[in-house]
PDB file of C-alpha atoms and ligand atoms in Angstrom:
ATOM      1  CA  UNK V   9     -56.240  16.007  94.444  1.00  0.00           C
ATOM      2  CA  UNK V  10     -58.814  16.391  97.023  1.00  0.00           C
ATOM      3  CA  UNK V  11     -57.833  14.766 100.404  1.00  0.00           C
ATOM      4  CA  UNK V  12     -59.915  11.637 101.680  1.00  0.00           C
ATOM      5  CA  UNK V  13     -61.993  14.040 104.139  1.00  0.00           C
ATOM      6  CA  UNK V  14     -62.857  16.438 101.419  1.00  0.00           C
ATOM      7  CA  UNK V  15     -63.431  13.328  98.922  1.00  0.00           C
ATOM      8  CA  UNK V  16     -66.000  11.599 101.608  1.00  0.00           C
ATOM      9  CA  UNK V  17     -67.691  14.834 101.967  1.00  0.00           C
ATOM     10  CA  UNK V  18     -68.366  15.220  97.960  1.00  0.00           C
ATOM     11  CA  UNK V  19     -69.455  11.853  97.497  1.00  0.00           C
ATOM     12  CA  UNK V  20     -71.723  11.905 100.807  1.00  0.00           C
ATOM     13  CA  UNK V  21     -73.542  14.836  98.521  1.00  0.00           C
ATOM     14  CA  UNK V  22     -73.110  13.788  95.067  1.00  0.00           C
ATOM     15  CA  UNK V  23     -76.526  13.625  93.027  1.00  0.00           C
ATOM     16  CA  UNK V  24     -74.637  12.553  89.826  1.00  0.00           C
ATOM     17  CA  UNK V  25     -77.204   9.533  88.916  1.00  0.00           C
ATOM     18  CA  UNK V  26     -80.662   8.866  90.589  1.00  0.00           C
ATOM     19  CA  UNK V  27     -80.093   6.398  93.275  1.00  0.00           C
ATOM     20  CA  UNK V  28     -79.237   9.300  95.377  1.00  0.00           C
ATOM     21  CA  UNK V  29     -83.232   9.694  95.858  1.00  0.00           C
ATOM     22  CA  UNK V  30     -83.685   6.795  96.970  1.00  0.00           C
ATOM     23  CA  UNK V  31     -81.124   6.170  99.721  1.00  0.00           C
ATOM     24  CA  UNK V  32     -80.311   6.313 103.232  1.00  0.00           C
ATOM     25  CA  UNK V  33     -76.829   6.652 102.838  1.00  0.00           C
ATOM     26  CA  UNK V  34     -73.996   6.984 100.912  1.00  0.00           C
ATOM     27  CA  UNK V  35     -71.769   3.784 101.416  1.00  0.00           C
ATOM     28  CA  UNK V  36     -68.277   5.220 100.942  1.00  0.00           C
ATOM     29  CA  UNK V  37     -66.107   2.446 101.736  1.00  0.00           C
ATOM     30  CA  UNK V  38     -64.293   1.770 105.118  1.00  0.00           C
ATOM     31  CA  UNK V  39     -61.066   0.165 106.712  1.00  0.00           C
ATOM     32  CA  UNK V  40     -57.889   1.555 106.725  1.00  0.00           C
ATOM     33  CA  UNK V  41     -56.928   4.889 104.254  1.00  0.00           C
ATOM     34  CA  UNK V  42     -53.463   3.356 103.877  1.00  0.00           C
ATOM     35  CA  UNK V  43     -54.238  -0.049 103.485  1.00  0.00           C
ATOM     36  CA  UNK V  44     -52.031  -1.297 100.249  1.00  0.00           C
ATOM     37  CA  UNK V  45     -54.977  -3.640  99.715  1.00  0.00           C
ATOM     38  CA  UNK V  46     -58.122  -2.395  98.450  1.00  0.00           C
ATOM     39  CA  UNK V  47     -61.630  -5.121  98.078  1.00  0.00           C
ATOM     40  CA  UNK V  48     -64.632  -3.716  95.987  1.00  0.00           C
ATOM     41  CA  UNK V  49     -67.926  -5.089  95.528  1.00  0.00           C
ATOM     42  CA  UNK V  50     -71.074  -4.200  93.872  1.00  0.00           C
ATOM     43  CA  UNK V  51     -72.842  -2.272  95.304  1.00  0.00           C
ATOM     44  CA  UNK V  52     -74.847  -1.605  98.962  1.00  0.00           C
ATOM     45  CA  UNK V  53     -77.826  -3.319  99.796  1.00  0.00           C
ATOM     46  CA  UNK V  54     -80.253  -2.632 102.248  1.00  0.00           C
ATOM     47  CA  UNK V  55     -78.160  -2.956 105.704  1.00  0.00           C
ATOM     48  CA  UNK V  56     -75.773  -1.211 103.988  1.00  0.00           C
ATOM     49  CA  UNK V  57     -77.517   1.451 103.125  1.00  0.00           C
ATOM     50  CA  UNK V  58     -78.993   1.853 106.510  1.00  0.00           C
ATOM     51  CA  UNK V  59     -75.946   1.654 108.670  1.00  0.00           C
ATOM     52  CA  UNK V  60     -73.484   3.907 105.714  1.00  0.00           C
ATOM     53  CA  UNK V  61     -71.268   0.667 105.695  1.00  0.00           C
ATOM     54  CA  UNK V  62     -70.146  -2.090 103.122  1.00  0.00           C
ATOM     55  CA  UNK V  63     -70.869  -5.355 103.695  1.00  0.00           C
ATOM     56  CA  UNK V  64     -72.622  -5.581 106.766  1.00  0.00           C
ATOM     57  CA  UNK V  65     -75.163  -8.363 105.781  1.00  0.00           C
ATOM     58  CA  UNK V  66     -75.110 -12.202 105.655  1.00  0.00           C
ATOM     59  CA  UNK V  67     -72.335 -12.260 102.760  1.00  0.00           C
ATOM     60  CA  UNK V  68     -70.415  -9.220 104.615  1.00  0.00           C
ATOM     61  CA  UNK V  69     -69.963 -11.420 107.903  1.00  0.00           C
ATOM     62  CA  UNK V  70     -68.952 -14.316 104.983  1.00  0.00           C
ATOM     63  CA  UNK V  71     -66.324 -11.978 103.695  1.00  0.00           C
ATOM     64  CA  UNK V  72     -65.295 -11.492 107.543  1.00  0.00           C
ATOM     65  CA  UNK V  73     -64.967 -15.009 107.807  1.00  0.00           C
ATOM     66  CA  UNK V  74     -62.886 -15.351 104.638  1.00  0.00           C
ATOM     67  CA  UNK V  75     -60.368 -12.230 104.816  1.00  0.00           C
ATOM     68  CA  UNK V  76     -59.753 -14.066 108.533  1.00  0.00           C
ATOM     69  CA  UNK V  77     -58.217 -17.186 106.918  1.00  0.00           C
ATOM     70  CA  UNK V  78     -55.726 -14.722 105.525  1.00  0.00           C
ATOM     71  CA  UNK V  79     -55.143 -12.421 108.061  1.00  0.00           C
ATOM     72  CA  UNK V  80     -57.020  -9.737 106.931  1.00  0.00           C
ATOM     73  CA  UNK V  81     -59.644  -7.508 108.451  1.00  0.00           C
ATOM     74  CA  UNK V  82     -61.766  -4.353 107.393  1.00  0.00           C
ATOM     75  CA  UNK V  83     -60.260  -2.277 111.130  1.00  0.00           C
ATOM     76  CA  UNK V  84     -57.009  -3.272 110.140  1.00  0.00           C
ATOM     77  CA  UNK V  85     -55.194  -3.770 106.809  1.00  0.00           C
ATOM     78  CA  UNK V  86     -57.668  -3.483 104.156  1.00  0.00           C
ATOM     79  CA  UNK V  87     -59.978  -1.010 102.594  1.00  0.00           C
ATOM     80  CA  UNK V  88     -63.337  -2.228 101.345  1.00  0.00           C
ATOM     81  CA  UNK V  89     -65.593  -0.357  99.068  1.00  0.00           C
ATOM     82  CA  UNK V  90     -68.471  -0.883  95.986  1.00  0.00           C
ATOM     83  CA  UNK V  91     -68.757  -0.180  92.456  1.00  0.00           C
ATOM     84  CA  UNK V  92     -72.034   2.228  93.014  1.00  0.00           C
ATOM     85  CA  UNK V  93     -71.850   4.008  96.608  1.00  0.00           C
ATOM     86  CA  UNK V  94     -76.090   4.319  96.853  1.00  0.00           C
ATOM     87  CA  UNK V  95     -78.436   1.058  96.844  1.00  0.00           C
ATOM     88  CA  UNK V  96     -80.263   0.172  93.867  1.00  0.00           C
ATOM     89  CA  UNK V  97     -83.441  -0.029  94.600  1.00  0.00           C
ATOM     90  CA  UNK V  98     -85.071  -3.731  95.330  1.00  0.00           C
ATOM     91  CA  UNK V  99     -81.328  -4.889  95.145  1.00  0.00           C
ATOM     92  CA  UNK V 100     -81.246  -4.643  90.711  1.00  0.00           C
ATOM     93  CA  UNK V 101     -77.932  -4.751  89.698  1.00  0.00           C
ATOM     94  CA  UNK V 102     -76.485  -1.432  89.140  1.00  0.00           C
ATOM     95  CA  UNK V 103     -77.484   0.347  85.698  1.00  0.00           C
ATOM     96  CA  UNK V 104     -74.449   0.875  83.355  1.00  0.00           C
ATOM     97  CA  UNK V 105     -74.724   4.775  83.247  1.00  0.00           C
ATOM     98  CA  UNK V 106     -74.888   4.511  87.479  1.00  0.00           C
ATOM     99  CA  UNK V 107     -71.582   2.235  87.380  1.00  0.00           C
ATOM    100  CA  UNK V 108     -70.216   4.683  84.888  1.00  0.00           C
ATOM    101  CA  UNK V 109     -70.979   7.523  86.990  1.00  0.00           C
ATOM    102  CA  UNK V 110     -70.060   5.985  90.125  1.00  0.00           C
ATOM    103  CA  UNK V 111     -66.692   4.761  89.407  1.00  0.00           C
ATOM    104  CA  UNK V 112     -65.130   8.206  89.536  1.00  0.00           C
ATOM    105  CA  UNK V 113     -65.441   7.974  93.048  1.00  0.00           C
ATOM    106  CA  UNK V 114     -63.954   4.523  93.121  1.00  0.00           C
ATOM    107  CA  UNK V 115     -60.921   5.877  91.161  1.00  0.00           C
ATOM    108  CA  UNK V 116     -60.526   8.733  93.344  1.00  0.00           C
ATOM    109  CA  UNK V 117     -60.234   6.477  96.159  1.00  0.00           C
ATOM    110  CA  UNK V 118     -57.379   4.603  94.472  1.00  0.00           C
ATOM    111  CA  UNK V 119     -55.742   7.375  93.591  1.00  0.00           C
ATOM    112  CA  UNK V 120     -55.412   8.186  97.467  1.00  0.00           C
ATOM    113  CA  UNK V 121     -55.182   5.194  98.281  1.00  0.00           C
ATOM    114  CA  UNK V 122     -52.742   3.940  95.507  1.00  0.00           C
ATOM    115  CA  UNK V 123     -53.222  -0.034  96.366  1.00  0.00           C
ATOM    116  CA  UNK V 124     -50.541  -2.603  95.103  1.00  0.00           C
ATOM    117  CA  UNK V 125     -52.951  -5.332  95.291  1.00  0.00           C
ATOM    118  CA  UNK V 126     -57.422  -4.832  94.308  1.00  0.00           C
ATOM    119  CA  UNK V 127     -59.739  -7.896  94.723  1.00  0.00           C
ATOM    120  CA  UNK V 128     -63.137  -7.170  92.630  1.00  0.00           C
ATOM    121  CA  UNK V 129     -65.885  -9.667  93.922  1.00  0.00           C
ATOM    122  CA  UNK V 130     -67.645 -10.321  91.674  1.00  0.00           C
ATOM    123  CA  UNK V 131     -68.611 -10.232  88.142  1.00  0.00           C
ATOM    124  CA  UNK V 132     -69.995  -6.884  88.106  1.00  0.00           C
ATOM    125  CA  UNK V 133     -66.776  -5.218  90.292  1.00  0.00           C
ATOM    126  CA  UNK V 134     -64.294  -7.404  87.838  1.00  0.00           C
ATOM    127  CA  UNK V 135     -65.671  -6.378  84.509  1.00  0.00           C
ATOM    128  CA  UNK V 136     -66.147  -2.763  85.789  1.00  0.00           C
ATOM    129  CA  UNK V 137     -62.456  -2.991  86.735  1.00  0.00           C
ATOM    130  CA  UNK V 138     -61.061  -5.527  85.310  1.00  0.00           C
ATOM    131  CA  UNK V 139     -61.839  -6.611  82.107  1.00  0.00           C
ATOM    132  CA  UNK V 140     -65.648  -6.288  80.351  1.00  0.00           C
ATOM    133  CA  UNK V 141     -64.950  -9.711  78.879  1.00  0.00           C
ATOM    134  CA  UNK V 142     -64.239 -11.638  81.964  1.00  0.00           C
ATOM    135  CA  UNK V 143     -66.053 -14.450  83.283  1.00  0.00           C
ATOM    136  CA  UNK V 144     -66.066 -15.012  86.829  1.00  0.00           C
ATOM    137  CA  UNK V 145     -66.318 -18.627  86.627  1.00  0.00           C
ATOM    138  CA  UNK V 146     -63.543 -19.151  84.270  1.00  0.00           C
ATOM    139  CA  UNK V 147     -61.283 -16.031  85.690  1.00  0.00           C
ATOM    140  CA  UNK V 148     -61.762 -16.089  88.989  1.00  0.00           C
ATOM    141  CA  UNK V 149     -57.863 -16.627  91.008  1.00  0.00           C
ATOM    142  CA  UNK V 150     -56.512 -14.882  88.258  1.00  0.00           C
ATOM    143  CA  UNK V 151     -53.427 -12.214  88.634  1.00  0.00           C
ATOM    144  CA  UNK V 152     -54.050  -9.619  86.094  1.00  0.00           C
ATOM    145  CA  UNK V 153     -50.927  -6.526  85.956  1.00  0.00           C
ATOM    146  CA  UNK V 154     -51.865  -3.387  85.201  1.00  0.00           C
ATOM    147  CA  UNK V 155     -50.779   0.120  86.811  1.00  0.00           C
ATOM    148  CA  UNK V 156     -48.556  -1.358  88.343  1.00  0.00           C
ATOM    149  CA  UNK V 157     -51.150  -2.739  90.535  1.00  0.00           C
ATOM    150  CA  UNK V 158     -52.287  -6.510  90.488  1.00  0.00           C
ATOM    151  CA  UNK V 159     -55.966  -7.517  90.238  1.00  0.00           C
ATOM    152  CA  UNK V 160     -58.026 -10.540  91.014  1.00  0.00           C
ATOM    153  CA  UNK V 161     -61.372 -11.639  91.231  1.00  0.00           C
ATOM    154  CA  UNK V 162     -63.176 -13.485  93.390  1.00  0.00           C
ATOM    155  CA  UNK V 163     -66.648 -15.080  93.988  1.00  0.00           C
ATOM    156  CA  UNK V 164     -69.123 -12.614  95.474  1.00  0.00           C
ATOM    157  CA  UNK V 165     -69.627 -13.892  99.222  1.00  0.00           C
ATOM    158  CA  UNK V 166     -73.339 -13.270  98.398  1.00  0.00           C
ATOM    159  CA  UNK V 167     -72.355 -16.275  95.498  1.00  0.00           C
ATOM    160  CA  UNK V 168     -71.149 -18.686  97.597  1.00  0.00           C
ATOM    161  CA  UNK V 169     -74.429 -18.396 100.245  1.00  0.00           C
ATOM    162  CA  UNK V 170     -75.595 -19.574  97.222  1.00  0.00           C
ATOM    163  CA  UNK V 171     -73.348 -22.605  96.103  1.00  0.00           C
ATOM    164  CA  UNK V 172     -71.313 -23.283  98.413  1.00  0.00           C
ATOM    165  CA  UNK V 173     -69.686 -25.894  96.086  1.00  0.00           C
ATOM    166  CA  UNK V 174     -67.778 -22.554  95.292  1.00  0.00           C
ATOM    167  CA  UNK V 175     -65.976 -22.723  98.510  1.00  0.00           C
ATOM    168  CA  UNK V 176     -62.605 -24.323  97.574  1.00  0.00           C
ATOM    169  CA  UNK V 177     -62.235 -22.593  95.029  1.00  0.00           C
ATOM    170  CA  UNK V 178     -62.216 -19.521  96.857  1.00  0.00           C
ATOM    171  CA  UNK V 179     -59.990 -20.848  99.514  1.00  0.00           C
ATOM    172  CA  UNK V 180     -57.587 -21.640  96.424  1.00  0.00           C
ATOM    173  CA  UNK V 181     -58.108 -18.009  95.481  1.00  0.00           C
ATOM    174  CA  UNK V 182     -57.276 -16.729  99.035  1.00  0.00           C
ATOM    175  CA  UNK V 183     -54.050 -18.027  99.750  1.00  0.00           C
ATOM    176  CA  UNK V 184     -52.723 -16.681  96.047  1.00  0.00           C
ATOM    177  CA  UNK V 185     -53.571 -13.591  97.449  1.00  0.00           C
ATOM    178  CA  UNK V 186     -51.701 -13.964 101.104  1.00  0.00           C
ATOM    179  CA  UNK V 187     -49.070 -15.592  98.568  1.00  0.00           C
ATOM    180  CA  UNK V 188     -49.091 -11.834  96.582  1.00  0.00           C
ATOM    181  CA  UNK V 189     -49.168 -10.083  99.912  1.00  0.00           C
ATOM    182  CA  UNK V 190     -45.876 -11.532 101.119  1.00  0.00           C
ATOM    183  CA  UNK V 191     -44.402 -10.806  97.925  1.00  0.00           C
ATOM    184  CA  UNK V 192     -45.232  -7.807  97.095  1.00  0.00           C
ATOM    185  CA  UNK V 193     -46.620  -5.439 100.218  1.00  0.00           C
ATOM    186  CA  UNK V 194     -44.215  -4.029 103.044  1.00  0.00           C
ATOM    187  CA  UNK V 195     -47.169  -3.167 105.685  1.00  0.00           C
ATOM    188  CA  UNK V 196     -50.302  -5.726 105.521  1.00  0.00           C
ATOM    189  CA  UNK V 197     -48.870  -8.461 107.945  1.00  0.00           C
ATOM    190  CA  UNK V 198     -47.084  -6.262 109.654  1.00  0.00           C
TER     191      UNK V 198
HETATM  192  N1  URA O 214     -72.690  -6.738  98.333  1.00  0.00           N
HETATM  193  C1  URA O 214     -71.800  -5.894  97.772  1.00  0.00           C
HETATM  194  O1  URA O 214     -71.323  -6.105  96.663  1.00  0.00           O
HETATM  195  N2  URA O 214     -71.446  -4.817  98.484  1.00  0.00           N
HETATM  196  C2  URA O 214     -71.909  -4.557  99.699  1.00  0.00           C
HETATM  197  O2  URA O 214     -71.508  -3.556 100.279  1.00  0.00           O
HETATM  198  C3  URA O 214     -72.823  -5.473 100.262  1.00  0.00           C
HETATM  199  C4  URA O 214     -73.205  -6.549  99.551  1.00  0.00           C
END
């Protein structure tokens, strides 16, 4: 297995699907390597993709805001990374062969990483991960065991700029997950 150094080098050179033409950088992910929590989103957009950093934009500072509540944070205890590592152009979703391509990466990192607890927001990040046939609305807050790992999604922070009659729910969503934490992680809170 190639260590996280060596694995951050390959991907910041990987021309496996297109969007490496059109970006300024690879977004690898960032926090801590041995976080036993692991968040993934979609996929960079432009601030992203200038600064080489996930969620740096309106919705990233939202996700700031809401891994707060639960005493979480991206120096810390957590590591945060995306679906597809390169932007999509104009902000498109990702393509299914990019996600398909992509996600080796993502599973690379878990494999270092080896996470007890991964929060997909999103639709695209939970049926990439998840399930294809989930629905955000209807799934979201959901504990889903697999690997022995346990999986939720969330609303996209980018999703609740939008409505933010999605709020409570979310809030509902984030203390299961500081719930889970207690249970079932020895180093997050400590
Ligand atoms: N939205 C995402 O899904 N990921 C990012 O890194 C930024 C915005």
């Amino acid at each position: 297995m190639l260590s996280w150094d060596n694995l951050k080098e390959a991907c910041d050179n990987c021309t496996k699907c297109e969007l490496y033409k059109t970006r300024t950088n690879v977004v690898f992910g960032v926090g801590n390597r041995d976080a036993e929590v692991l968040f993934i989103g979609e996929g960079p957009g432009e601030k992203e993709d200038l600064k080489g950093e996930p969620f740096v934009g309106r919705a990233g500072k939202l996700l700031d805001d809401m891994l707060k509540i639960i005493g979480l944070s991206r120096s810390n205890n957590i590591f945060i990374a995306n679906i597809v590592k390169c932007r999509p152009p104009g902000n498109r979703d990702p393509h299914n062969t990019e996600r398909e391509l992509c996600v080796d990466w993502l599973n690379a990192q878990i494999s270092l990483l080896k996470p007890k607890i991964i929060i997909c927001l999103g639709r695209i990040a939970a049926t990439q991960i998840i399930d294809s046939e989930l629905k955000i609305t209807r799934d979201h807050g959901k504990w889903y065991d697999r690997d022995e790992m346990k999986f939720m999604a969330l609303y996209h922070p980018a999703a609740l700029l939008r409505d933010p009659h999605k709020k409570p729910d979310t809030f509902v969503d984030l203390k299961k997950i500081e719930k889970m934490i207690k249970e079932v992680c020895e180093k997050t809170y400590e």
